[in-house]
Short mmCIF file of C-alpha atoms in Angstrom, two decimals:
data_model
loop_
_atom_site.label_atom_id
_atom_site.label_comp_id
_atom_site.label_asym_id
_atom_site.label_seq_id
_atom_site.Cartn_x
_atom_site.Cartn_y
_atom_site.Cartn_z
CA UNK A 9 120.48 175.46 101.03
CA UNK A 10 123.39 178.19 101.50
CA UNK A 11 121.24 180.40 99.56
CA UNK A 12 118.15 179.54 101.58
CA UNK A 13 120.43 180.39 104.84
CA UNK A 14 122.02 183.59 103.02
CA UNK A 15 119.00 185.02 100.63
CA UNK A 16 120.10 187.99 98.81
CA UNK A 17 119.63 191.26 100.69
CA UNK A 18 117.36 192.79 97.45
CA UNK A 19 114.48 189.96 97.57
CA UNK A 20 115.05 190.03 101.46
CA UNK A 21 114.18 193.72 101.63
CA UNK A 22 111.37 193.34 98.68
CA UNK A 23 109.69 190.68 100.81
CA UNK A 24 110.03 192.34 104.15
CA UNK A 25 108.47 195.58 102.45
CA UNK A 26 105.94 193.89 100.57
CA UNK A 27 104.77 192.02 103.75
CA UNK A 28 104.94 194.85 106.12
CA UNK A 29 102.57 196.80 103.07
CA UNK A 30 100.29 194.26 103.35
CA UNK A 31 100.36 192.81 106.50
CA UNK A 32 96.88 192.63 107.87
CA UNK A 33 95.07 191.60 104.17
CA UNK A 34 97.52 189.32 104.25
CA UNK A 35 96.70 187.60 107.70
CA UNK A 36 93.01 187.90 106.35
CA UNK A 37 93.99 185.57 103.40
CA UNK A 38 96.27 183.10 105.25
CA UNK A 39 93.69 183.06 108.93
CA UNK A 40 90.53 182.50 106.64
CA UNK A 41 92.56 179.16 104.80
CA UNK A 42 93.91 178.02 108.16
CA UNK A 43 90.06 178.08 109.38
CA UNK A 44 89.93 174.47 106.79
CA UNK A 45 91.97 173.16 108.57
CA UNK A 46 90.72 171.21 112.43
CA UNK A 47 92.04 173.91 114.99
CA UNK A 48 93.47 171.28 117.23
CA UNK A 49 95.76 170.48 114.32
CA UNK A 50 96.85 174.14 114.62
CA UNK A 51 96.86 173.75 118.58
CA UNK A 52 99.49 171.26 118.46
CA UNK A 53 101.35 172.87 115.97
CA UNK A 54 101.73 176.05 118.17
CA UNK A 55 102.68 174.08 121.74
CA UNK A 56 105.63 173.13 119.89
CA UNK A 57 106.96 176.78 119.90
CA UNK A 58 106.01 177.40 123.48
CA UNK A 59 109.51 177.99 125.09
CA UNK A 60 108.60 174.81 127.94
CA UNK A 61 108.50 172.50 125.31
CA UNK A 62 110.97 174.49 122.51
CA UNK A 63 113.77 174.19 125.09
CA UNK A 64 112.49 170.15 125.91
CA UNK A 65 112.62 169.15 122.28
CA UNK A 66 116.22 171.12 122.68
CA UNK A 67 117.58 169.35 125.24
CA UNK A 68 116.73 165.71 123.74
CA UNK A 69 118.76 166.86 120.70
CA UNK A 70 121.41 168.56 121.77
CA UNK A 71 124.80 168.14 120.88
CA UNK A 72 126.52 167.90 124.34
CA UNK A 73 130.04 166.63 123.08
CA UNK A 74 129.97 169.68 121.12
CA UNK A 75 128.86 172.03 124.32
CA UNK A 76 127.95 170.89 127.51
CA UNK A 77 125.03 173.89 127.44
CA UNK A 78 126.59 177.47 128.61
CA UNK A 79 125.86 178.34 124.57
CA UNK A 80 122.24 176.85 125.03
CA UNK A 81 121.75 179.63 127.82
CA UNK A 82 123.05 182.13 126.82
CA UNK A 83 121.63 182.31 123.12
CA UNK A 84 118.47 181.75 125.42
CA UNK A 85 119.05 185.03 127.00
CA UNK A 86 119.69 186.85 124.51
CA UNK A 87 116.76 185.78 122.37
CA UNK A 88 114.66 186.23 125.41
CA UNK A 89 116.03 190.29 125.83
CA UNK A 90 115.59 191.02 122.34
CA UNK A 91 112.27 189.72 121.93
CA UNK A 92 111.21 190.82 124.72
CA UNK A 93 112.48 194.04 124.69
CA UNK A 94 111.17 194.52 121.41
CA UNK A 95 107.69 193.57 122.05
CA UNK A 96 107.12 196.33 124.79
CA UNK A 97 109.33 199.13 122.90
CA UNK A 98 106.91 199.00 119.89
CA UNK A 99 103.27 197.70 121.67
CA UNK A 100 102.18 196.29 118.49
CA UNK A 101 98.55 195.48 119.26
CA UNK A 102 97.65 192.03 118.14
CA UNK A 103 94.57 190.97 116.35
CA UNK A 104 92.25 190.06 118.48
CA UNK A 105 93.25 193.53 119.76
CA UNK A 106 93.59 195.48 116.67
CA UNK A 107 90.44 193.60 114.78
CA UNK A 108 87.19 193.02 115.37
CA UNK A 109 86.55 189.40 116.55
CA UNK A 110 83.60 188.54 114.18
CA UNK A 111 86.07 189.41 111.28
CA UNK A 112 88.69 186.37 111.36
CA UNK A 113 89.11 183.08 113.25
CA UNK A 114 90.29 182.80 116.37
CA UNK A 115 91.64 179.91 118.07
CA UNK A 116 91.21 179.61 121.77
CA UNK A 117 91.22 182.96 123.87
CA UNK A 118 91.93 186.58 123.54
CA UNK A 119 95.80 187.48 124.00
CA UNK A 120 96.32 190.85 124.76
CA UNK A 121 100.00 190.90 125.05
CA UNK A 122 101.98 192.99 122.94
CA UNK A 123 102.53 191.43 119.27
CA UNK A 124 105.74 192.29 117.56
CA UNK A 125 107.73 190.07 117.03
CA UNK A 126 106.26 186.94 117.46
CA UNK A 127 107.68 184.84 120.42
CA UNK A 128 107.22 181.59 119.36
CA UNK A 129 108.34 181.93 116.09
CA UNK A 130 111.55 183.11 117.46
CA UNK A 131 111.71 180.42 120.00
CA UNK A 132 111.06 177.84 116.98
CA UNK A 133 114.08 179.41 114.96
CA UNK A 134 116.32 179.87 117.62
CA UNK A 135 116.06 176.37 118.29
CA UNK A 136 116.08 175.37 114.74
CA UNK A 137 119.21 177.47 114.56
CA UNK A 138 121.08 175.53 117.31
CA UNK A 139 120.31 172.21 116.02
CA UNK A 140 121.22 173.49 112.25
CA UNK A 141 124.56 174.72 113.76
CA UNK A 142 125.27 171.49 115.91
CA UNK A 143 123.78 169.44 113.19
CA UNK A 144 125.89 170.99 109.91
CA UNK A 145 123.80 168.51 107.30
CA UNK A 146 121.56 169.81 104.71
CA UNK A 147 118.62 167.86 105.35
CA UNK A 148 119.05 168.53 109.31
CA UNK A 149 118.58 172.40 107.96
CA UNK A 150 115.67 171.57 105.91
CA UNK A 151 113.76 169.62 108.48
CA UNK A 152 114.32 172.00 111.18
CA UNK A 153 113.64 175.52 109.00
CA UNK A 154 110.42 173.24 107.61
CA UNK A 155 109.23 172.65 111.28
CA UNK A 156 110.05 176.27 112.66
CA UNK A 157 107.84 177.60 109.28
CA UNK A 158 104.79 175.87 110.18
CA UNK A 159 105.19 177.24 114.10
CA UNK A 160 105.01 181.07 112.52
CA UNK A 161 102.79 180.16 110.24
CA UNK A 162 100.45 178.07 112.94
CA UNK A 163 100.27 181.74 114.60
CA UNK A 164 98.56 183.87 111.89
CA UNK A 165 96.22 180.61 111.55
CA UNK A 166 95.85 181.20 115.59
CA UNK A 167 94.42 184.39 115.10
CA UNK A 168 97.18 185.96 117.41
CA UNK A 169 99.70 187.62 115.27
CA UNK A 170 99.99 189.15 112.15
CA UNK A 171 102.05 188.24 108.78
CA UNK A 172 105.33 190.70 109.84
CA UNK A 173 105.24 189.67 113.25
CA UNK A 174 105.98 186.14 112.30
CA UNK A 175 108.92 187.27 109.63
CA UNK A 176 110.36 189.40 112.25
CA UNK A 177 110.13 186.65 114.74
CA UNK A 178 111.81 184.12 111.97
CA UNK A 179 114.75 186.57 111.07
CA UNK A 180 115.86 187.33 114.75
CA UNK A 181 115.16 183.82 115.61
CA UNK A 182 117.35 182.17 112.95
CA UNK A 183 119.95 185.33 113.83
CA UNK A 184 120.39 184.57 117.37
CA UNK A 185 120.26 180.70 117.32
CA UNK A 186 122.24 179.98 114.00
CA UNK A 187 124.54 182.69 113.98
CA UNK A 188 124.94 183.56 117.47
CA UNK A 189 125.43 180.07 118.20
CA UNK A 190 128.14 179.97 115.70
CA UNK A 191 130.00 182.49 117.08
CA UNK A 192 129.61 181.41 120.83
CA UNK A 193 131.53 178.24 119.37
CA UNK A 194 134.35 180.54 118.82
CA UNK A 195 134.53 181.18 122.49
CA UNK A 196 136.18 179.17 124.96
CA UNK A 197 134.73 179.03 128.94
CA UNK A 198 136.09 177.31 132.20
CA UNK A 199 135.50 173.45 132.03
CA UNK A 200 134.34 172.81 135.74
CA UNK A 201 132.00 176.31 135.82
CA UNK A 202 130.31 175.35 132.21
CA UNK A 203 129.84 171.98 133.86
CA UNK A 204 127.96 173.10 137.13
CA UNK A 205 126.11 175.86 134.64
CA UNK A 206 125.23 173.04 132.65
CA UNK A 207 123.87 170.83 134.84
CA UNK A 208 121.50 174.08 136.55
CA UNK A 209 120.27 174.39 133.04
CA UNK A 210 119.22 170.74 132.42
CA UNK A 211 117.54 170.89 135.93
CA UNK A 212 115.69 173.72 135.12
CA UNK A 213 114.33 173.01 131.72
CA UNK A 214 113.07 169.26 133.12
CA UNK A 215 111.48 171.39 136.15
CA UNK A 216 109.91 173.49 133.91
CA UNK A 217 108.37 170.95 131.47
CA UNK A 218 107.13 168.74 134.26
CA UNK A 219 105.08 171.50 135.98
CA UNK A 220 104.69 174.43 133.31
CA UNK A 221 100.98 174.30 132.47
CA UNK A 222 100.77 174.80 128.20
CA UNK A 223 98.22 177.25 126.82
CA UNK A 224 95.05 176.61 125.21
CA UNK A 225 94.33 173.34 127.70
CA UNK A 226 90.39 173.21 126.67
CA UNK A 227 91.94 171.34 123.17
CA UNK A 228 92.96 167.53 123.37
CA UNK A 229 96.95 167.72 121.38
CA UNK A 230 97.49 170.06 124.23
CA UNK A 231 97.84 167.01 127.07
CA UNK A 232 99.60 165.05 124.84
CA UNK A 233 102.22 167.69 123.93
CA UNK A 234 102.81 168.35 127.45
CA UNK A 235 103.58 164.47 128.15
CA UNK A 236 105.58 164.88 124.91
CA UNK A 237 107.95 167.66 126.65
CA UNK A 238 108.49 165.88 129.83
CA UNK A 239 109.76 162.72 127.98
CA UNK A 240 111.86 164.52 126.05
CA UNK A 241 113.10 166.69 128.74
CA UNK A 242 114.16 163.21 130.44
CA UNK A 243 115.53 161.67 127.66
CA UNK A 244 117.80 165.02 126.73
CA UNK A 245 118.80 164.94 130.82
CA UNK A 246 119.89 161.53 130.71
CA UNK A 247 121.87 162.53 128.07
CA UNK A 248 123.14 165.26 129.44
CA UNK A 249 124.40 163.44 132.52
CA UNK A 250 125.90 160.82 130.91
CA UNK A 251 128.39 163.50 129.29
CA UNK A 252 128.69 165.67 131.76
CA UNK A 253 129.77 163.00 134.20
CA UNK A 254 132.17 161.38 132.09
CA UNK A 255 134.01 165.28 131.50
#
């Protein structure tokens, strides 16, 4: 697992490269073998990286003995500015941008939004980074790296973003919610501020999943993962209070 966490920085570079090269035949290989597959399989597979329910499935797992949440926001913020900021500095045109539409599968509408790096992806390994940092067990790492693969990878099969985008996405991702995470644990902040901070964040993330409306609503996993997030988002703010109260 260490050297799945660490890979060395030769094959890292090779890959990256050899992706980058061959980015859009690649997305032509990998779309065309996701179009096997149902696309509602692929729909449900993609909600799960949408930040609403990300930050839901988050919250149920968190490890509030070990934080009360300040880390939780602000590797959210900084994943959020990087990605972000990334994705209108380069205006990587996406797919159903770049391609023509009769030339790959699509899955649900045109997105038109810029395309590098991917934001879900990111969302799913930031996530996966936090609970592999809270959670310091091998399988925990496997399971959550495992689930986070088959968000980016649920993307190409999307049609909306190519091969690199999803890498790119992955790397930062795993950077900012492993690592960062990590070193945020370092760092020590006022007991009775992280608490009120704490508590604004668990409102807002239960807000958000009850009334945030997911994409791609014409497919049936799409209700379900939405009734998904809300449950968990009540689940991880019961939590929450109980701990927070008791500080």
């Amino acid at each position: 697992m260490n050297s799945l966490l660490r890979p060395k920085p030769t094959i890292f570079i090779a890959t990256a490269v050899a992706i980058f090269l061959l980015n859009q035949s690649l997305f032509s290989t990998v779309n065309a073998i996701g179009a096997y597959l149902p696309e509602s399989l692929w729909v449900l597979i993609t909600n799960l990286g949408d930040t609403s329910v990300a930050l839901a499935i988050i919250l149920a797992l968190y490890a509030y003995k070990q934080d009360s949440g300040v880390r939780l926001l602000i590797v959210a913020i900084i994943g959020t500015l990087v990605i972000q900021g990334l994705k209108h500095l380069f205006g990587v045109d996406r797919p159903p941008v770049a391609l023509d539409l009769n030339s790959f599968h699509l899955i649900g509408s045109t997105v038109k939004s810029p395309s590098f790096p991917s934001g879900h992806t990111a969302t799913a390994f930031i996530g996966a980074g936090i609970l592999a940092a809270q959670y310091p067990l091998t399988w925990v790492k496997r399971v959550v790296l495992i689930c986070a693969g088959l968000i980016g990878l649920s993307r190409i099969m999307m049609g909306v973003h190519w091969p690199f985008d999803v890498l790119i996405g992955a790397i930062l991702g795993w950077v900012i919610g492993y690592y960062g995470y990590q070193k945020l644990m370092t760092v020590q902040f006022n007991k009775r501020l992280s608490t009120w901070i704490s508590g604004a964040v668990v409102l807002i993330i239960l807000i958000n999943a009850i009334t945030y409306h997911l994409p791609y609503s014409e497919f049936w996993p799409t209700v379900y993962v939405h009734y998904a997030a809300v449950a968990l988002a009540l689940i991880g703010a019961f939590r929450a209070v109980k701990v927070l109260t008791k500080g």
